[in-house]
CSV table of C-alpha atoms and ligand atoms in Angstrom, one decimal:
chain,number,residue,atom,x,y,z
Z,554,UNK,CA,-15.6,11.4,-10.7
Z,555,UNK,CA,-13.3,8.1,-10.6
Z,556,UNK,CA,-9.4,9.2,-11.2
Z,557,UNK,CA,-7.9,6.4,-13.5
Z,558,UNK,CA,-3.8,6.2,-13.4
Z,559,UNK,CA,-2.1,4.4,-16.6
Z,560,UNK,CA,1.1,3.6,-16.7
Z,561,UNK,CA,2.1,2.8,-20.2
Z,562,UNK,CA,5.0,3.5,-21.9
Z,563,UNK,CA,3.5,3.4,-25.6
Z,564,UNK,CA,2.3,6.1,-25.9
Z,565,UNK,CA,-0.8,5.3,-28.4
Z,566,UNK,CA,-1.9,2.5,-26.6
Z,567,UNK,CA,-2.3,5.1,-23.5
Z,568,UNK,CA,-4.0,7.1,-25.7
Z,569,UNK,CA,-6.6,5.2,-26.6
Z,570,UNK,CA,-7.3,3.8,-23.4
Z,571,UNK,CA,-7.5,7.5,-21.8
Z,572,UNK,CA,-10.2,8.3,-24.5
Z,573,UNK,CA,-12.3,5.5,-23.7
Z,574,UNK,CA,-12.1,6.1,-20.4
Z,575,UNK,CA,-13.1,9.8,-20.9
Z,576,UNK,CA,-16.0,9.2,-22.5
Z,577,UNK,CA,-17.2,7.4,-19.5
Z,578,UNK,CA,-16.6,9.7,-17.2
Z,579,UNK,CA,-13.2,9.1,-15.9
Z,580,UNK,CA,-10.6,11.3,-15.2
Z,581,UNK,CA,-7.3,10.0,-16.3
Z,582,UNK,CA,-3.4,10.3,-15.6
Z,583,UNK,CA,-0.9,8.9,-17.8
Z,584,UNK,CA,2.8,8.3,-16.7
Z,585,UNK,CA,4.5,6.8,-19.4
Z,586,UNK,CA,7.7,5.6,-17.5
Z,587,UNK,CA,8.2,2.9,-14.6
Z,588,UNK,CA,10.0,5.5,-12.1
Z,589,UNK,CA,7.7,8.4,-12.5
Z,590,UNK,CA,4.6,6.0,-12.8
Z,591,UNK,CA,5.1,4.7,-9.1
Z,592,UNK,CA,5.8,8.3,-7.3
Z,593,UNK,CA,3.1,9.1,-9.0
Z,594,UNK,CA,0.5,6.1,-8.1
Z,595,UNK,CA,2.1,6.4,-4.4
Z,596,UNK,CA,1.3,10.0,-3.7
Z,597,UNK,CA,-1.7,10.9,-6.2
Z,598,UNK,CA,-5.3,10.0,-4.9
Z,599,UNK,CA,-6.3,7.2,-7.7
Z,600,UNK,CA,-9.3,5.1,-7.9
Z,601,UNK,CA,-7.6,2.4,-10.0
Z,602,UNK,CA,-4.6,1.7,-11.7
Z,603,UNK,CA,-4.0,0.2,-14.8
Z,604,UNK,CA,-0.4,-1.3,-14.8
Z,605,UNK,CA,1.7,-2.5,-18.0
Z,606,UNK,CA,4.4,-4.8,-17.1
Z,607,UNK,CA,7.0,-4.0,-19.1
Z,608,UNK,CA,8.1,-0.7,-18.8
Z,609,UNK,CA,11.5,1.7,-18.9
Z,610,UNK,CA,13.2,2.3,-15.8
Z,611,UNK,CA,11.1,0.7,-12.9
Z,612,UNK,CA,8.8,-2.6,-14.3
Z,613,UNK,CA,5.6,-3.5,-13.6
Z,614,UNK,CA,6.2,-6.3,-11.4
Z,615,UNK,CA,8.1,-4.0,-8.9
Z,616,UNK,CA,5.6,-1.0,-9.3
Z,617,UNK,CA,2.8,-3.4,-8.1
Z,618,UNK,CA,4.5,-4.9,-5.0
Z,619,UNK,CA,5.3,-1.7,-3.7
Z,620,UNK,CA,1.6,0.1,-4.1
Z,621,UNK,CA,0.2,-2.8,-2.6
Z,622,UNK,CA,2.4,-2.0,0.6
Z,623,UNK,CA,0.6,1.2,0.6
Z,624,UNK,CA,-2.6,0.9,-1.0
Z,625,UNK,CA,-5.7,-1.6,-1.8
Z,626,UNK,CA,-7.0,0.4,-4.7
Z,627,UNK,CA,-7.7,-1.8,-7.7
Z,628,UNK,CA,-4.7,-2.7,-9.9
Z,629,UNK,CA,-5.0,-4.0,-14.1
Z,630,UNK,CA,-2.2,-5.2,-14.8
Z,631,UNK,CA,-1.2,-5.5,-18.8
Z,632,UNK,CA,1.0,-7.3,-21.0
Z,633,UNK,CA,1.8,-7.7,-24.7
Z,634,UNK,CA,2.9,-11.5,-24.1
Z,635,UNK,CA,0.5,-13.8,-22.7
Z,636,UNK,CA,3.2,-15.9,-21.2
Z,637,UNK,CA,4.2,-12.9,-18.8
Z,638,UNK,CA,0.4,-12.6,-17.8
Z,639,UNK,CA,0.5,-16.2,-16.7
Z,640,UNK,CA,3.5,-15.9,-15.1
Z,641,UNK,CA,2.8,-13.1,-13.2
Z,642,UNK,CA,-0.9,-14.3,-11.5
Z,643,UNK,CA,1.1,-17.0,-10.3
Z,644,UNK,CA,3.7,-14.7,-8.2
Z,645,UNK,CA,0.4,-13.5,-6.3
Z,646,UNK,CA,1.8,-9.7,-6.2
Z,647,UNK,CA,-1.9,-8.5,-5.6
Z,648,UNK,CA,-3.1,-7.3,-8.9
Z,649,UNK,CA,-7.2,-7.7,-9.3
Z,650,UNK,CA,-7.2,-8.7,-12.7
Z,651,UNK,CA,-4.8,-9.1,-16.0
Z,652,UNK,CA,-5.2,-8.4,-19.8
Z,653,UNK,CA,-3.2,-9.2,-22.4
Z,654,UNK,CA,-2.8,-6.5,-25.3
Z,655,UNK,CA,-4.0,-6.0,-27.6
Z,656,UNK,CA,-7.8,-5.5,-26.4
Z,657,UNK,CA,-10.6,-4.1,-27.1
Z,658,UNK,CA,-11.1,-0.7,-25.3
Z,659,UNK,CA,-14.3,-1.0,-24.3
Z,660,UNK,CA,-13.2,-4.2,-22.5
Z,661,UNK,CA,-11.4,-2.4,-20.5
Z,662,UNK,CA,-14.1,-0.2,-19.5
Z,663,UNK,CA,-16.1,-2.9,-18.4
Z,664,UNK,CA,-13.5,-4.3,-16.8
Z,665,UNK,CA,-12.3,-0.5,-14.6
Z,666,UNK,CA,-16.5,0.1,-13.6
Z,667,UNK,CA,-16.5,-3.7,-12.4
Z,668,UNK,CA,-13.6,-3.2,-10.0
Z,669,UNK,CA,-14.3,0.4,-9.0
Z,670,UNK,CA,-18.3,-1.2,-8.4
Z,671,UNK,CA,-16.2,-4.2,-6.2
Z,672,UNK,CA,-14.2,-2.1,-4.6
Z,673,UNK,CA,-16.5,0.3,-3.7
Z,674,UNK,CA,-18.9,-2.1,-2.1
Z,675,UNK,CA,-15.9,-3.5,0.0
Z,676,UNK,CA,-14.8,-0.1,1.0
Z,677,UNK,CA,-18.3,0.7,2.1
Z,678,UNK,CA,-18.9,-2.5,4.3
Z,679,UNK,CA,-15.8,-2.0,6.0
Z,680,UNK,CA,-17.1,1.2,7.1
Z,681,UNK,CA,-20.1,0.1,9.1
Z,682,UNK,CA,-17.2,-2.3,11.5
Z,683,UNK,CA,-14.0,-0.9,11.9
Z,684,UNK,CA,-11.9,-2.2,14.0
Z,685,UNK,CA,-10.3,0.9,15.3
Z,686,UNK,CA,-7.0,1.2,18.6
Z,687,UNK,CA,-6.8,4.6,19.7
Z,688,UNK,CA,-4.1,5.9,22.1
Z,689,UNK,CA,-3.7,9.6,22.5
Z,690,UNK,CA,-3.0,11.2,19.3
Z,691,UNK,CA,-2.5,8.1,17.4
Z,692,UNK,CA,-5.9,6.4,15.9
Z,693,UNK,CA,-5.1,3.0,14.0
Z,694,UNK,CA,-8.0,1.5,11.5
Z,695,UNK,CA,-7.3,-1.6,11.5
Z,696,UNK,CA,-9.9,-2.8,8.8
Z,697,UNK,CA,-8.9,0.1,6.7
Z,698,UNK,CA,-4.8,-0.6,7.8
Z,699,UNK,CA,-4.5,3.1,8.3
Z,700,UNK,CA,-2.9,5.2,10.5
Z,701,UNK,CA,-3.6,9.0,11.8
Z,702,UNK,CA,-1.0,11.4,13.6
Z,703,UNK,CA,-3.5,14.1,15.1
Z,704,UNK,CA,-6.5,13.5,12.4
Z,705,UNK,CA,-3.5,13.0,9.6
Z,706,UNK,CA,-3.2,10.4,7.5
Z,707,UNK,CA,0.7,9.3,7.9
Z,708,UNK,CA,1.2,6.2,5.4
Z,709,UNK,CA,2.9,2.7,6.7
Z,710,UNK,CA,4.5,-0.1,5.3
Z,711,UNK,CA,2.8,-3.5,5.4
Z,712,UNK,CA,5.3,-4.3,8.5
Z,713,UNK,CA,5.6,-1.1,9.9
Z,714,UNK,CA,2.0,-0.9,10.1
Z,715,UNK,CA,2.1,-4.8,12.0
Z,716,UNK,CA,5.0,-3.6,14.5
Z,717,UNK,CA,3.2,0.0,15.3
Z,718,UNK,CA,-0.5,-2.3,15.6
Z,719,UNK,CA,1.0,-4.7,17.8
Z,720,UNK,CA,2.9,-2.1,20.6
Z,721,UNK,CA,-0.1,0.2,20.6
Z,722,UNK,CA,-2.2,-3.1,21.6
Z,723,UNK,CA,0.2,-3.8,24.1
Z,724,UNK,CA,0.3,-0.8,25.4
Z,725,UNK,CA,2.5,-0.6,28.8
Z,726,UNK,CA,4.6,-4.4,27.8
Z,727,UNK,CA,8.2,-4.1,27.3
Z,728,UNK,CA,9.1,-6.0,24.7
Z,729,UNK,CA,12.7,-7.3,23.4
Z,730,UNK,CA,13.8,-7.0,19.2
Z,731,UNK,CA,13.5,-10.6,19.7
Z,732,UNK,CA,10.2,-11.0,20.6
Z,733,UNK,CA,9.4,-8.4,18.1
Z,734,UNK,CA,10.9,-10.0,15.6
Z,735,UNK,CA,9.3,-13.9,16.1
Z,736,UNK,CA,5.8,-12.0,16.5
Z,737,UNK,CA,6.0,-9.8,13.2
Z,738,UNK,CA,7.7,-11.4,10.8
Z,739,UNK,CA,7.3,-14.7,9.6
Z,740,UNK,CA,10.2,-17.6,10.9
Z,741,UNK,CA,11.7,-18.3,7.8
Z,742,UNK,CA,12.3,-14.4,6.7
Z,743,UNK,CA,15.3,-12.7,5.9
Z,744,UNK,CA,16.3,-10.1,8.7
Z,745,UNK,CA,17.1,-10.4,11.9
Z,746,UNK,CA,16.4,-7.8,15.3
Z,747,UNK,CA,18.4,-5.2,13.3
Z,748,UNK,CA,15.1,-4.9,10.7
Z,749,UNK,CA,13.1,-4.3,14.0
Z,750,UNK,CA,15.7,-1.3,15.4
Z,751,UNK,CA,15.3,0.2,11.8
Z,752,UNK,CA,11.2,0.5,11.7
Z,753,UNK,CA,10.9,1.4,14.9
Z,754,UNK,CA,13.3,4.5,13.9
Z,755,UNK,CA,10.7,4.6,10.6
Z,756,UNK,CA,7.4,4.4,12.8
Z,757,UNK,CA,8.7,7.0,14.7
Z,758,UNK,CA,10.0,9.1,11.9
Z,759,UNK,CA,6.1,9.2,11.2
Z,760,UNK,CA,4.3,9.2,14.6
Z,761,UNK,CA,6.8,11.6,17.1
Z,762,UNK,CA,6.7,15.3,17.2
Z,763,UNK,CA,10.5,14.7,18.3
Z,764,UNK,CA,12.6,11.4,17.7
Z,765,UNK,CA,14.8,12.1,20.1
Z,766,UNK,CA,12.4,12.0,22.8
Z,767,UNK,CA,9.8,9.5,21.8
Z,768,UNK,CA,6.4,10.2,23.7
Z,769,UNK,CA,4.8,7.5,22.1
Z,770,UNK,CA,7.3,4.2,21.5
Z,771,UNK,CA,10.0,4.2,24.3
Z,772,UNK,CA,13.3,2.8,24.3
Z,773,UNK,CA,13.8,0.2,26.8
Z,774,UNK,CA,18.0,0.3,27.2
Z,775,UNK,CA,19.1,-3.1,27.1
Z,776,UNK,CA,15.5,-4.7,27.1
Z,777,UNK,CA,13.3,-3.2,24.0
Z,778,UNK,CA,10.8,-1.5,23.5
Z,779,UNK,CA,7.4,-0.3,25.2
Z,780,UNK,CA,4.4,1.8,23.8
Z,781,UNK,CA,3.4,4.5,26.9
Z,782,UNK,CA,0.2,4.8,27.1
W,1143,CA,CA1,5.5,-1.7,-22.3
């Protein structure tokens, strides 16, 4: 059975949406404010999200940037003001479609089984060619842009994700922050070799049995960094 996650803060409007989906089959979560919405999209395991933008404590806009650095699940994302809803595809935060309340709920159906049937298609492909890097413990899916610790599922950042990807292709090549930097992020982005220092610290947060003695990214002094093969 497909799990469904609204987050909505009217209350009736959630409703609603949860009995239509019921009736076909879905099982659904509501969340009914920003904050708890996103803990709860970022740990539960969803099929599809359906997103209002305008929300107390934590908007929509915010919520959707930071589950797509986690997660390619679909995302419906809904407003009351059309404007918003136009304003919004053109940011390019990742959503898969947008609706503007009110509609009908059996649009929405159709609308959830056409992305689930999308992305299930998509998910299924991939399988067949994965591009997979494995080094010891560590296997990286790179099609899938996962990461297991010893056959566990650890989740990465977008970057995090590049950085760990890049080192573990690399394996045995000391490489300085600088280096680092110019390959992972873009030219023009905020930071500098200090953002590199910090997710290192997070990849290994994630990755090491023991962060004090890194088995897997070592520290270089004075040059950078190194992933031991
Ligand atoms: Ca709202």
């Amino acid at each position: 059975m497909n799990k469904i996650l609204i987050i909505e803060d009217e209350e009736a409007i959630a409703e609603l949406e949860k009995d239509y989906l019921e009736i076909s089959d879905f099982e659904v979560t509501i969340e009914n404010d920003g904050e708890k919405g996103l803990k709860t999209a970022l740990s539960g395991d969803f099929d599809l999200i359906i997103l209002d933008l305008m929300l107390p404590g934590i908007d929509g806009y915010e919520i959707c940037k930071q589950i797509r650095n986690q997660k390619n699940i679909p995302i419906i994302m809904v407003s009351a003001k059309k404007d918003d809803i136009d304003k919004i595809r053109g940011l390019g935060l990742g959503a898969d479609d947008y609706m503007t309340k009110p509609f009908s709920p059996s649009e929405l159906v159709a609308r959830v089984k056409a992305h689930l049937s999308r992305y299930e298609r998509l998910i299924g492909s991939n399988q067949k060619q994965n591009d997979i890097v494995e080094i010891r413990g560590i296997k990286i899916d790179k099609t899938a842009r996962r990461v297991y610790v010893d056959g566990e599922e650890k989740v990465f950042t977008t970057k995090e994700f590049d950085l760990l990807t890049f080192l573990a292709e690399n394996p045995n090549h000391v490489f300085t922050k600088d280096e680092l930097f110019r390959e992972i992020w873009d030219m023009d982005s905020v930071g500098d070799i200090a953002t590199v220092t910090v997710h290192i610290k997070k990849i290994r947060e994630k990755i090491e049995y023991d962060t004090s003695k890194p088995q897997y990214i070592e520290t270089i002094w004075g040059v950078g960094y190194r992933f031991k093969v």
